[in-house]
Amino acid sequence: MSDLNKLTLAGARDKLRSKDVSSVELTEACLNAIEGSNALNAFVHNTPEIAMEQAKAADARIAAGDAPAMCGLPIGIKDLFCTKGVPSQAASGILEGFKPEYESTVSQNLFDDGAVMLGKLNMDEFAMGSSNETSVYGNAVNPWRRGNDDAPLTPGGSSGGSASAVAADLCLAATGTDTGGSIRQPAAFTGITGIKPTYGRCSRWGIVAFASSLDQAGPMTKDVRDAAIMLETMCGHDPKDSTSMDLAVPNFEAMLTGDIKGKKIGIPKEYRMDGMPEEIEQLWADGTAMMKAAGAEIVDISLPHTKYALPAYYVIAPAEASSNLARYDGVKYGHRATLEAGDGITEMYEKTRAEGFGSEVQRRVMVGTYVLSAGFYDAYYNRARRVRALIKKDFDDVFAAGVDAILTPATPSAAFGLGEMTDADPVQMYLNDVFTVTVNLAGLPGIAIPTGLDKQGLPLGLQLIGRPWEEGDLLNCAYALESAAGFVEKPGKWW
């Protein structure tokens, strides 16, 4: 079968267990697809030898009757995850040549269950970006096109390579990370599913840090069932991560009944932004109608501090980034600038960081250092933390009133062209996160589901926000919405 790379995780799992295909065959199909996908620039470190070795081991496990859900399934790993012996650069020049001697907990969980790593995926540098245009590897490209227009589009960011690879069937699924929408926004831009679980559900150990109180790993998949399958493997308590929650991981797939009768779905009035495109408004209205038709009760809700979320986020995230990125100085690992006679350690720091960090990372480090400085700590950082607490309370109050999930748009538009935002004010780019950052600030689970196309034939997604630690219920609501929307469109192959 030549189209094995187009299978879902669930479909491939069933074929593996029935012995219709082998993991080696699945892996070869994906590796062949990757070979012809250079125009997408999604995979940046290919690992075919590792993949084939893991696939053979998976086939042996399946033959022996030891087949966890992810066993034998070929996936891609975002370059933010440390993978033992494999370049892990976070798409930054400052980590050039870095090959960790350890494995991130999330990738180790996947490999322990028999998943096959095809390679590392492109992303925005240190996960800072909404368009995958800040990568040292160059832009990742969306496999979708606007009608007959050949202009390359962004796959979103920061998990743009993951989104592009899954949408183009280069892998069956991929890992992503989400600090302010970096799983959900690219998922919406490429017509796939992406879930950010509750903060603390997946270990952050071995994932290069951007903003430690916001970062969370999650799966990017072809549909909701696949998200449930992969998330279960990725989750779990990790004593190496002090923020990892010691909670039992449910069988998320078993919770996908599609029955949402009596569920209360909240529609927040604050998400109706000025200037929102009519297509997004209509998509949201259609999604609301679908949930109602499936038996859910639709209730209007208020999240009054939503308008402060973006400014609070862009104080807190850069502040934490400034602290986390202080470790990259050319001393222990990664890039070190060439020094001139008479240069001391200060010059080494300055030159290394100036050469190694891209402009967006430098911008955020400078903003973060500024808001943490002695004269501005209370005026900016502490105030942003107080706003964050109010945003979380808004959600707490809504859930306490009986709302089971909240339905919103995932993005303010469909995918835009690469380069179209180059001359824009950075704040314009940050507005891509307007619907997603609240979820990270409050530590909640959120999922993006493709539900329609815009008039140019590009995918559009809706977002569901769930109660903390109730990813199973959230996935079931998403499953009902996915079933009602019936989104099956795929990008036409041009690469």
Tab-separated table of N, CA and C in Angstrom, residues 252 255 259-260 263 404-405 467 470-478:
chain	number	residue	atom	x	y	z
A	252	PHE	N	-8.243	8.134	27.618
A	252	PHE	CA	-8.955	9.224	26.939
A	252	PHE	C	-9.783	8.715	25.756
A	255	MET	N	-13.227	7.488	26.412
A	255	MET	CA	-14.189	8.520	26.800
A	255	MET	C	-14.838	9.198	25.599
A	259	ASP	N	-21.423	11.685	22.987
A	259	ASP	CA	-22.665	12.084	23.661
A	259	ASP	C	-22.394	13.309	24.537
A	260	ILE	N	-22.950	14.448	24.155
A	260	ILE	CA	-22.774	15.666	24.953
A	260	ILE	C	-24.133	16.225	25.387
A	263	LYS	N	-24.691	18.806	28.318
A	263	LYS	CA	-23.473	19.550	28.624
A	263	LYS	C	-23.727	21.044	28.421
A	404	ASP	N	-19.451	23.339	31.264
A	404	ASP	CA	-18.559	22.190	31.063
A	404	ASP	C	-17.407	22.503	30.114
A	405	ALA	N	-17.651	23.334	29.117
A	405	ALA	CA	-16.611	23.712	28.163
A	405	ALA	C	-16.990	25.050	27.546
A	467	ARG	N	-12.418	22.247	31.624
A	467	ARG	CA	-12.088	22.343	33.045
A	467	ARG	C	-10.706	21.749	33.280
A	470	GLU	N	-9.664	17.783	33.145
A	470	GLU	CA	-10.759	17.031	32.525
A	470	GLU	C	-10.597	16.977	31.005
A	471	GLU	N	-9.387	16.580	30.579
A	471	GLU	CA	-9.118	16.460	29.141
A	471	GLU	C	-10.023	15.438	28.471
A	472	GLY	N	-10.388	14.385	29.191
A	472	GLY	CA	-11.262	13.365	28.610
A	472	GLY	C	-12.607	13.941	28.219
A	473	ASP	N	-13.198	14.731	29.092
A	473	ASP	CA	-14.477	15.374	28.809
A	473	ASP	C	-14.336	16.386	27.672
A	474	LEU	N	-13.212	17.136	27.694
A	474	LEU	CA	-12.949	18.113	26.627
A	474	LEU	C	-12.806	17.419	25.279
A	475	LEU	N	-12.060	16.321	25.252
A	475	LEU	CA	-11.882	15.573	24.003
A	475	LEU	C	-13.219	15.036	23.495
A	476	ASN	N	-14.090	14.614	24.405
A	476	ASN	CA	-15.399	14.111	23.976
A	476	ASN	C	-16.245	15.230	23.372
A	477	CYS	N	-16.199	16.420	23.958
A	477	CYS	CA	-16.902	17.565	23.371
A	477	CYS	C	-16.336	17.880	21.981
A	478	ALA	N	-15.007	17.821	21.869
A	478	ALA	CA	-14.359	18.068	20.579
A	478	ALA	C	-14.741	17.001	19.560
